[in-house]
Coordinates of C-alpha atoms and ligand atoms in Angstrom, one line a residue:
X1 CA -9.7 4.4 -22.2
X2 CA -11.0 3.0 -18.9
X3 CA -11.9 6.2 -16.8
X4 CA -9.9 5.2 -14.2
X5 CA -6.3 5.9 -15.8
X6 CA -7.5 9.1 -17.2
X7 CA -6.1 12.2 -15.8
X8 CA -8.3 14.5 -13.6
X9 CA -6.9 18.3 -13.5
X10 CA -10.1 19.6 -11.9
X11 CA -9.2 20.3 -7.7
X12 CA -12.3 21.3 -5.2
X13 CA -12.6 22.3 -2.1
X14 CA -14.6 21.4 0.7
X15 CA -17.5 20.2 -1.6
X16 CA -20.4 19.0 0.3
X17 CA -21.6 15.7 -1.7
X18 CA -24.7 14.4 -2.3
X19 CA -25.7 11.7 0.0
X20 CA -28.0 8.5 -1.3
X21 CA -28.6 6.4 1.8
X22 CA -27.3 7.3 5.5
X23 CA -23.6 7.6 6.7
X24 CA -23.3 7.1 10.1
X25 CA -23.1 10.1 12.3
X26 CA -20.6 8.6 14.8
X27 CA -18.2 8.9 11.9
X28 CA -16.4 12.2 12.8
X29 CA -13.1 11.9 11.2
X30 CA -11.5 12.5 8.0
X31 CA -10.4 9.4 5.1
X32 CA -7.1 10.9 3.4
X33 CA -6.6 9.0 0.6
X34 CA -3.6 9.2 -2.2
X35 CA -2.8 7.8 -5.7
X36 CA -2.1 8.9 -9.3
X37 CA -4.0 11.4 -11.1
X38 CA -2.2 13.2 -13.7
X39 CA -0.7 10.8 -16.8
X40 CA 0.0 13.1 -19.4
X41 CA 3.3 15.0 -20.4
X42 CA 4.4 17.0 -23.1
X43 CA 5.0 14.3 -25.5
X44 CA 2.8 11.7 -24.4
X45 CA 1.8 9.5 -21.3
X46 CA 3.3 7.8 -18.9
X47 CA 4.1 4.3 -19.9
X48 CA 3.0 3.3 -16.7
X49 CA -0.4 3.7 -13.9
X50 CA 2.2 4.3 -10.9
X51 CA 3.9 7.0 -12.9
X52 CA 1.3 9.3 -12.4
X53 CA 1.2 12.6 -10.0
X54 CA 0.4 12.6 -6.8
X55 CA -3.2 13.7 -6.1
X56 CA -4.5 13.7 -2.6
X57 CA -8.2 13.1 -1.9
X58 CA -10.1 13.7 1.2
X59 CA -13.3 12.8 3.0
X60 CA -14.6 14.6 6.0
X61 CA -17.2 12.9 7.8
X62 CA -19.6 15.4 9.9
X63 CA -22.7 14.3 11.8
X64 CA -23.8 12.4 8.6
X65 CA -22.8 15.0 6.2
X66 CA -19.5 14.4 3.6
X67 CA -17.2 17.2 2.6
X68 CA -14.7 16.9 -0.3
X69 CA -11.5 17.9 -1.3
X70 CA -8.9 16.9 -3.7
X71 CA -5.2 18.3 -5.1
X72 CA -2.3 17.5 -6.3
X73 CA 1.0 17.8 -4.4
X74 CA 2.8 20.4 -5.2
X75 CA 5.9 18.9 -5.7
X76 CA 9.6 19.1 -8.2
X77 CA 7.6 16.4 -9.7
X78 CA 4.6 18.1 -10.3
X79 CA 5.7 21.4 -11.5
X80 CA 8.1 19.8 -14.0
X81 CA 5.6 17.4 -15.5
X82 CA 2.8 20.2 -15.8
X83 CA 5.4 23.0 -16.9
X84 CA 6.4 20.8 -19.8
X85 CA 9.8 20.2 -18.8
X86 CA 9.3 16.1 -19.1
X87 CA 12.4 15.0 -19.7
X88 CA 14.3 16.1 -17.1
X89 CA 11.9 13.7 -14.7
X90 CA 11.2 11.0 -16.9
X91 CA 13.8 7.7 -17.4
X92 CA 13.4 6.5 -20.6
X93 CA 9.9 5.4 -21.6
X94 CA 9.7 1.6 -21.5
X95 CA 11.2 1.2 -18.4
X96 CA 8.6 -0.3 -15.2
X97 CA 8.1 1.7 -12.8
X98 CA 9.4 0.1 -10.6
X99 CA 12.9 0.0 -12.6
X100 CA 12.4 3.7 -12.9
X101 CA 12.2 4.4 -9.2
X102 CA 15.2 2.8 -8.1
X103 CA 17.1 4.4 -11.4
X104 CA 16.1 7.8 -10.0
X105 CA 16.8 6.8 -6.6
X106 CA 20.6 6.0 -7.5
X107 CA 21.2 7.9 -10.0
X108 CA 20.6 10.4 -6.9
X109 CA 17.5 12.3 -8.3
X110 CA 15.1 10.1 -6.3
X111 CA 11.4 11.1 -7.7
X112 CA 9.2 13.4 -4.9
X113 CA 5.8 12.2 -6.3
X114 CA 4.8 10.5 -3.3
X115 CA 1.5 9.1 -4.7
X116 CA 1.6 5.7 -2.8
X117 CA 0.3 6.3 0.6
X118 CA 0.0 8.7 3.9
X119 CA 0.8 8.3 7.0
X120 CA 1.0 10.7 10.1
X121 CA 5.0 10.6 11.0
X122 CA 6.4 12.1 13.9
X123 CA 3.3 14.6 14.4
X124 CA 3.2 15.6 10.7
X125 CA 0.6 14.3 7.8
X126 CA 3.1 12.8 5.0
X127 CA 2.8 11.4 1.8
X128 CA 4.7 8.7 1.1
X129 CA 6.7 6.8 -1.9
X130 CA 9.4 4.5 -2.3
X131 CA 12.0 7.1 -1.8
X132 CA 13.1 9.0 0.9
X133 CA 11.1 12.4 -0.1
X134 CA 8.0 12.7 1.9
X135 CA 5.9 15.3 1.5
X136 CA 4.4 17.2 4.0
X137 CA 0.9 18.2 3.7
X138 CA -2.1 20.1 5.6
X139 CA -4.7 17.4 6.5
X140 CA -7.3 20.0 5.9
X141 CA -7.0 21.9 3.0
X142 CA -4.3 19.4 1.6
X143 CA -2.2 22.5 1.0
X144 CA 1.8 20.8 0.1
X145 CA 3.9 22.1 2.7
X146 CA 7.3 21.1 1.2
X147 CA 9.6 18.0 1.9
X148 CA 10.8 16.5 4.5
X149 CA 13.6 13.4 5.3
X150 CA 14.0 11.5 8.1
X151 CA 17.4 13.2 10.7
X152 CA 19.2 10.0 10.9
X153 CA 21.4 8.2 9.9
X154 CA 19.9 4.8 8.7
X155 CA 20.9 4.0 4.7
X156 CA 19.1 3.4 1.8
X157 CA 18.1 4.6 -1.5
X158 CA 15.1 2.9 -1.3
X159 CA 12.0 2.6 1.2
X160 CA 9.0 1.2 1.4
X161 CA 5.9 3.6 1.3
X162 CA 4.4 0.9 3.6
X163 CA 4.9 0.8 7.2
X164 CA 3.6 -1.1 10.2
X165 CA 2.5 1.0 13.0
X166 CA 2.5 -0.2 16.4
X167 CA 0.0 2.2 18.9
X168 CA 0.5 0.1 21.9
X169 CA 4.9 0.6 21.9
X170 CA 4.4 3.8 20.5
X171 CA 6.7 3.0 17.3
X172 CA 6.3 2.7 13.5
X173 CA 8.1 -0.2 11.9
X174 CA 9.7 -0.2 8.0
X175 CA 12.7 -0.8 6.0
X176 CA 15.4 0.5 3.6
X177 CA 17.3 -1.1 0.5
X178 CA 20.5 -0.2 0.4
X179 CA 21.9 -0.7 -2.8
X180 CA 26.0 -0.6 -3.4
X181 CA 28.8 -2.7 -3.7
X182 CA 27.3 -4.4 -0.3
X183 CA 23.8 -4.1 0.0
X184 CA 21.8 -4.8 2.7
X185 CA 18.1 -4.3 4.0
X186 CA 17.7 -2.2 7.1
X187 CA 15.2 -2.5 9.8
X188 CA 14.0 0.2 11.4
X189 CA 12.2 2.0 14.6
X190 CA 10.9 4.8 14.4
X191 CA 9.4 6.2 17.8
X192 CA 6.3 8.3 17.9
X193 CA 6.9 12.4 18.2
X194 CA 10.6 12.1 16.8
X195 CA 11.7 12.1 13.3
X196 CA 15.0 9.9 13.7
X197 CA 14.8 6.3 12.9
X198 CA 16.6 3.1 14.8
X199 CA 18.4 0.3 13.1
X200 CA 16.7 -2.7 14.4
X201 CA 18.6 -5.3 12.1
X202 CA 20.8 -4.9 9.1
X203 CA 20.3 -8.1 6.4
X204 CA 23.1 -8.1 3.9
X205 CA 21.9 -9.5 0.6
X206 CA 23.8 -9.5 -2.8
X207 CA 21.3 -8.9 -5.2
X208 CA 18.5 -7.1 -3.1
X209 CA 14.5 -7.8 -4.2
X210 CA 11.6 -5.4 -4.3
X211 CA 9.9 -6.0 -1.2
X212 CA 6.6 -3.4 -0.8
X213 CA 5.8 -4.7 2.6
X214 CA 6.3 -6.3 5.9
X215 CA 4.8 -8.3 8.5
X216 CA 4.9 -7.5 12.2
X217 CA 3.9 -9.5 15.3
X218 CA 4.1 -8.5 19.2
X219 CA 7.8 -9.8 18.6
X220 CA 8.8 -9.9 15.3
X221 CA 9.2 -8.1 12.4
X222 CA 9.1 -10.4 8.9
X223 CA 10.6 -9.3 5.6
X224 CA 9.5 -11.5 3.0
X225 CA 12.7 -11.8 0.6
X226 CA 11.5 -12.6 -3.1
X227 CA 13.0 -14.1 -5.3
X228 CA 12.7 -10.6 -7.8
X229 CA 15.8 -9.1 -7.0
X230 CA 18.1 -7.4 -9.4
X231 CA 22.2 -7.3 -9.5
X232 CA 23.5 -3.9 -7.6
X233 CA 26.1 -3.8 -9.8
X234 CA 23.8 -2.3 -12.4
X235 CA 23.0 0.5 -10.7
X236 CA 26.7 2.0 -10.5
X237 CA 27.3 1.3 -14.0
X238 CA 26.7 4.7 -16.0
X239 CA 23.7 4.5 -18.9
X240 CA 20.1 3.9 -18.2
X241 CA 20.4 0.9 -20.8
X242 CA 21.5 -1.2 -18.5
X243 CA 18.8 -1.0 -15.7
X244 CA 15.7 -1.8 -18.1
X245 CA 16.2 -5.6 -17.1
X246 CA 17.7 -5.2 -13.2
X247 CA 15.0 -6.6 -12.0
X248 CA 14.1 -10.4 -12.6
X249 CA 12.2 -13.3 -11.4
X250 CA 14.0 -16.5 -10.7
X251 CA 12.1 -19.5 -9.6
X252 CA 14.9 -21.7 -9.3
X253 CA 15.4 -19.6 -5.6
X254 CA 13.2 -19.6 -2.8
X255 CA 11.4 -17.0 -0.8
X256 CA 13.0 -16.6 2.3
X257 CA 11.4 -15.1 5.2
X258 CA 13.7 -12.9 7.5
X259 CA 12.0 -12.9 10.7
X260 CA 13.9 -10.4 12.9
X261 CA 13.3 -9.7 16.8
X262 CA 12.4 -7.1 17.2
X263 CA 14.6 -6.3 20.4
X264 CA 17.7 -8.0 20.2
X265 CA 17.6 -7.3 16.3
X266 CA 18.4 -11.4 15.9
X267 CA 17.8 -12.6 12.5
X268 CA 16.3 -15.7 12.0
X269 CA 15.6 -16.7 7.8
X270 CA 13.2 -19.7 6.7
X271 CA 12.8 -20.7 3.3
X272 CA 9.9 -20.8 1.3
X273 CA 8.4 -22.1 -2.4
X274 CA 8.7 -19.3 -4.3
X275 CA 6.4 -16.3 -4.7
X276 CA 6.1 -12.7 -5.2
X277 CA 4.0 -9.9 -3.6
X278 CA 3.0 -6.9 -2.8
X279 CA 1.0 -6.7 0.5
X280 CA 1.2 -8.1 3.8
X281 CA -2.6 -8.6 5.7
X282 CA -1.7 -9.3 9.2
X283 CA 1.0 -11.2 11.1
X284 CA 0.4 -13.0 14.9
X285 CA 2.2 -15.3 17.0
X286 CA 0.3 -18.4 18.1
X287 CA 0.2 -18.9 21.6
X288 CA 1.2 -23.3 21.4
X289 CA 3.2 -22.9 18.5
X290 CA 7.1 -21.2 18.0
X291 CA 6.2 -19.3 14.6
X292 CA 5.2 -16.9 13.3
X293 CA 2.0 -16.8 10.9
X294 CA 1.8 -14.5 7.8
X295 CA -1.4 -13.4 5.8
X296 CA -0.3 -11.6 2.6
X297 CA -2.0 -11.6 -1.0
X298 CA 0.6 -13.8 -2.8
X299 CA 1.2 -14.1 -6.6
X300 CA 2.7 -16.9 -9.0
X301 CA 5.5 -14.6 -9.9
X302 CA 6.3 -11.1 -11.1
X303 CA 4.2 -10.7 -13.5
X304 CA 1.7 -8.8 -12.3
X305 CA 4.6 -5.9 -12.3
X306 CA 4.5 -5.6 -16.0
X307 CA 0.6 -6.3 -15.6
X308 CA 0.1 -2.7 -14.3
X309 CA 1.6 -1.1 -17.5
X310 CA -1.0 0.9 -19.5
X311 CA -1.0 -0.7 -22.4
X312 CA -1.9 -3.9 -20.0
X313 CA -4.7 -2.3 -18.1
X314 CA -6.6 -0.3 -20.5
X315 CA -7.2 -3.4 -22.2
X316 CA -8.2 -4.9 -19.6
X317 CA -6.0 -7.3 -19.5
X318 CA -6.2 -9.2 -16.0
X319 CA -3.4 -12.5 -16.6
X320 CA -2.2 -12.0 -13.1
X321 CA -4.2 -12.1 -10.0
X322 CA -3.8 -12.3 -5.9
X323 CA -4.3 -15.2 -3.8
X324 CA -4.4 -13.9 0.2
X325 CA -2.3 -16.9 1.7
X326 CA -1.4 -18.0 5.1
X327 CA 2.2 -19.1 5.6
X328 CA 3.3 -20.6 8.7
X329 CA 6.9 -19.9 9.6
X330 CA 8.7 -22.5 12.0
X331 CA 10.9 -21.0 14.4
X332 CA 11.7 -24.1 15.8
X333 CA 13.7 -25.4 13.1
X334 CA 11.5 -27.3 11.7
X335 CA 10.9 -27.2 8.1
X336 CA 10.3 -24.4 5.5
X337 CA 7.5 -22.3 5.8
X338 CA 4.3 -23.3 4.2
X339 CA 1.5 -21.8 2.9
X340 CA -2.1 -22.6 2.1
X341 CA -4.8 -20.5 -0.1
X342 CA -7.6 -18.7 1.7
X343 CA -9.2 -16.7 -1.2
X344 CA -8.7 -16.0 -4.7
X345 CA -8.5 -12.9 -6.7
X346 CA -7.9 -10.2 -4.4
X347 CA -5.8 -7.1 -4.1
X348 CA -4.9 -3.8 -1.5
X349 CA -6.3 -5.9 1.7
X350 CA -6.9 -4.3 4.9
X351 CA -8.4 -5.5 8.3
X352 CA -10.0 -3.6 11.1
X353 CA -6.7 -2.1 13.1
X354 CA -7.7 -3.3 16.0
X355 CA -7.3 -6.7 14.7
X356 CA -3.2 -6.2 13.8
X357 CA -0.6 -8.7 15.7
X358 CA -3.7 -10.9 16.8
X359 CA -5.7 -13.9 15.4
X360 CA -8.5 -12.5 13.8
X361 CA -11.2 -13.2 11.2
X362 CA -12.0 -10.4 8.8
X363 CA -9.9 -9.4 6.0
X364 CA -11.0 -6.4 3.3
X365 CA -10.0 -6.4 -0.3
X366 CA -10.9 -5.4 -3.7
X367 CA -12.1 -8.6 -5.8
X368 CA -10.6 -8.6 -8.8
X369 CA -10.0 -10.7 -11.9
X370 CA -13.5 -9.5 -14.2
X371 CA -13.0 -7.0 -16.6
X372 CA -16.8 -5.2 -15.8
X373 CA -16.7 -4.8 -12.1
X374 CA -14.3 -4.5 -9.4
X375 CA -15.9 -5.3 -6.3
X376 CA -15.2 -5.2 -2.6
X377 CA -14.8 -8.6 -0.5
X378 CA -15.2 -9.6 3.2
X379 CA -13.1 -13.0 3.9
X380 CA -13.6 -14.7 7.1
X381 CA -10.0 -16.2 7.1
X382 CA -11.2 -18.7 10.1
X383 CA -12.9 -20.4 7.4
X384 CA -12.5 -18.8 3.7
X385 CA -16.3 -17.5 3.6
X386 CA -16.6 -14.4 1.4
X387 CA -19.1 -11.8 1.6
X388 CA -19.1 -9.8 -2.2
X389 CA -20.7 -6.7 -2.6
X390 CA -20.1 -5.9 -6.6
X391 CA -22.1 -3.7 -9.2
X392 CA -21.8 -4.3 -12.9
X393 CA -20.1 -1.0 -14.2
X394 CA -18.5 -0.1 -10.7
X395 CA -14.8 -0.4 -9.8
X396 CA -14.0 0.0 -6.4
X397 CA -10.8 1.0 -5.0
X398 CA -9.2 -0.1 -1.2
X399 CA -11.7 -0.8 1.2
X400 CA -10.6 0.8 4.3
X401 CA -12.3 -0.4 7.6
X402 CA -13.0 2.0 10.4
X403 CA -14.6 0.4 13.5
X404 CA -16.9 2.5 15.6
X405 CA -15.0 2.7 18.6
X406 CA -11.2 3.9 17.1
X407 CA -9.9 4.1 20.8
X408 CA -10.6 0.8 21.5
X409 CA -7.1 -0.1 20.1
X410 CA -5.5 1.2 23.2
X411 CA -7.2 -0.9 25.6
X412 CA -7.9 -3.8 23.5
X413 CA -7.7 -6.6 25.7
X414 CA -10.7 -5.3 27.4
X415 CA -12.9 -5.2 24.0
X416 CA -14.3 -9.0 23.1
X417 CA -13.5 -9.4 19.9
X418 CA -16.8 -11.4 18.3
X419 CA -16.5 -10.6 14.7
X420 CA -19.5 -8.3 14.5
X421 CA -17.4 -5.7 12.7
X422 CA -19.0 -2.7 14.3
X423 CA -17.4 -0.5 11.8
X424 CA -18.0 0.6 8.4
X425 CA -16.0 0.2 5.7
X426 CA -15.0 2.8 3.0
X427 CA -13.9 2.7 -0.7
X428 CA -13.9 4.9 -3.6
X429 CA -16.1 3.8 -6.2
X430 CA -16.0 4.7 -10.1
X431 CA -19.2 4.6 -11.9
X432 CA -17.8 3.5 -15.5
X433 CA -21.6 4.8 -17.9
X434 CA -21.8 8.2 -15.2
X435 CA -18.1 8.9 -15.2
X436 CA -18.3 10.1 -11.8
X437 CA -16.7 8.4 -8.9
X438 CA -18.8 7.9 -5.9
X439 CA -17.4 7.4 -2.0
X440 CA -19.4 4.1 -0.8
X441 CA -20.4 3.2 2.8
X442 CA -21.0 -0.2 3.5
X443 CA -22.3 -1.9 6.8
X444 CA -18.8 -3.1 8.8
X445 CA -20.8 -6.4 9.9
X446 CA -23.5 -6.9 7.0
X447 CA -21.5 -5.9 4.2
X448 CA -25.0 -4.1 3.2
X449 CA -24.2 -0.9 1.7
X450 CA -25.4 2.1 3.9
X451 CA -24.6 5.2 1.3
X452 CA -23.2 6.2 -1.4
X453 CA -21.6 10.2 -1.4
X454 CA -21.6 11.4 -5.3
X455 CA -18.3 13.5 -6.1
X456 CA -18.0 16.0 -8.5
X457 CA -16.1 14.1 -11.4
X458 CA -14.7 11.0 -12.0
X459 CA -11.4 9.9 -10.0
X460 CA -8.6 7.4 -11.2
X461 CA -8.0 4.3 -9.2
X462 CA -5.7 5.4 -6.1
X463 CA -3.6 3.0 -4.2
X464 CA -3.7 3.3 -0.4
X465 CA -5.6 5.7 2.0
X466 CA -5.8 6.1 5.9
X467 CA -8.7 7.5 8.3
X468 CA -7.5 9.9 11.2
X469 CA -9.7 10.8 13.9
Ligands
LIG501 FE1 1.0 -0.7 -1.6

């Protein structure tokens, strides 16, 4: 079995690595990342990589020196699956994940194993899943310090892990599925320092579709609508039979991009040719043009969904890959939205935040789509030029971008923006023959890589991570 899907029970503490090459002693923060990390249970595995616990992993950068630290969160989730008790956690084996989730989340046991992401929520470190648990964690020893909701009102079974923050109006930006006999998507505000979210816009929508993701501008908020949507009704039938095919792709129906205002809460929806996807890159407004554009890494269909299933991935198998896409999105009323390919075969992009709401030229992915490396790309989205860095053997996780001066955010219109990438970028790198994993540094405007930082064992692929000063 590929070492990335195996599980990794060993935690440490504040491990100072071994350093080949230099980091960069202006890096003085800390890269918290999160992902899956435990696939076994008492009878078995998980059928599928997203099912797996919660581990959090963290890198503290200090004066060129990297500490680590990694451990699970301690969650229900946890302490069922490792005390044995599998079943009372686990919906039927065969099921997606995805199907999974929103069986727990209506059958009113939503899962706590928030291995998607983290964010920092209303002053507290969280990680985050697809539910409404969150769970709160130390961002220094990554000790679990229970649960927490959100004190509001807003509905929905569902939410996406991702959300869009906004330094400059001081507000974080996401949305809910509710699912019922009317369902709806909710739009949300939440303000920094509070824990109680604001409907923006409520979208009602029969058969709601899984939507991991959405785009924000200066003055919109856009929820790409797929056409993988499943019947609500479904859901309040009793018998988990019934949800192992909720969700399904039809492309007979558009996409349909719901851009909302983001202060009047106005709904405007433009069609698109169908596609599905799980990440948005960036959204802007162009200054001559009423639209809105909208980088995200696009696939043919759903696919990819039953793609990340184990028996899928530890073959190797690779069918379904990511285009990143620009679609333009009239608000004029004229046409459908459109969208034109700027690079092939990439997944879990990210671009310097300083770059987000604002025409920009760098986008950061994992290059995917060869069974013997996953490597790291640069795209210049101006003009689709790619800088690659890939190692036979190697399989690199998100490449997260960290430019040299994080406060520059704030006061951006001051900083000239001349796509010199004075940053660095970091990714989590397995080493397939030394089955260790390895935290790699590259170069944020060569793509040269500046060190690597050796950890203690080998770590399975995470999803998403964030650096906090
Ligand atoms: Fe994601």
């Amino acid at each position: 079995m590929h070492p990335w899907f195996r599980t990794l029970t060993e935690e440490v503490r504040d491990s100072s690595l071994t350093i080949e090459g230099s980091v960069p002693a202006w890096l003085d923060g800390t890269l918290v990342r999160n992902g899956p990390a435990h696939f076994d249970t008492a009878t078995g595995r998980v059928s599928h990589w997203f099912d797996g616990l919660a581990m959090l992993r963290r890198f503290a950068f200090d004066d060129g020196a990297v500490g680590y630290t990694n451990r699970f969160l301690r969650t229900a989730a946890y302490r069922s699956r490792v005390d044995g008790d599998v079943v009372a956690t686990e919906f039927g084996t065969g099921l997606t994940s995805l199907v999974r989730r929103l069986v727990a989340t209506v059958l009113s046991t939503a899962t706590d194993n928030a291995n998607v992401t983290v964010a920092r929520l209303g002053g507290r470190y969280v990680a985050l899943t697809e539910t409404p648990r969150m769970a709160v964690f130390d961002p220094e020893t990554l000790l679990t310090f229970g649960e927490r909701r959100f004190d509001d009102d807003v509905p929905g079974q569902w939410t996406a892990a991702h959300v869009e923050r906004d330094r400059e109006r001081g507000e974080v930006i996401g949305h809910t599925v509710r699912f019922g006999r009317e369902s709806s998507y909710h739009v949300y505000r939440l303000r920094d320092g509070t824990r109680t979210r604001t409907e923006i816009a409520r979208i009602p929508v029969d058969e709601p579709a899984y939507v991991h993701s959405v785009g924000l501008t200066d003055r919109y908020v856009v929820l790409p609508e797929v056409p993988f949507t499943a019947d609500p009704r479904r859901f309040l039938r009793p018998g988990v039979e019934a949800f192992v095919d909720a969700f399904r792709w039809d492309e007979s129906r558009p996409t349909q991009f719901h851009v909302v205002d983001r202060d009047d809460g106005s709904v405007r929806t433009v069609d698109a040719p169908p596609f599905f996807f799980f990440h948005t890159v960036n959204a802007f407004e162009p200054a001559d043009r009423d639209g809105v554009v909208v980088d995200l890494v696009a696939f043919e269909d759903a696919s990819i969904v039953d793609a990340l299933a184990f028996d899928r991935v530890e073959r190797g198998v690779r069918e379904a890959t990511g285009d990143l896409r620009r679609y333009w999105i009239p608000l004029d009323g004229d046409g459908p939205a459109t969208g034109r390919p700027i690079a092939e075969h990439v997944a879990l992009p990210r671009i310097d935040p300083v770059d987000r709401r604002r025409p920009y030229r760098h986008a950061y992915a994992q290059r995917t789509g060869d069974v013997d490396t996953t490597g790291l790309v640069r795209i210049d989205v101006t003009d689709g030029t790619e800088t690659v860095w890939r190692e036979r053997g190697c399989f690199a996780g998100e490449p997260v971008f960290v430019p040299r001066n994080q406060q520059s955010e704030a006061g951006r219109d001051s900083v000239v923006r001349d796509g010199s990438d004075d940053g660095v970028v970091l990714a989590v790198v397995l080493d397939r023959d030394a089955e260790r994993s390895f935290l790699l540094v590259l170069d944020g405007s060569t793509f040269e890589e500046r060190a690597h930082a050796w950890l203690p064992h080998a770590l399975p692929l995470g999803f998403h991570g964030e650096y906090f000063e």
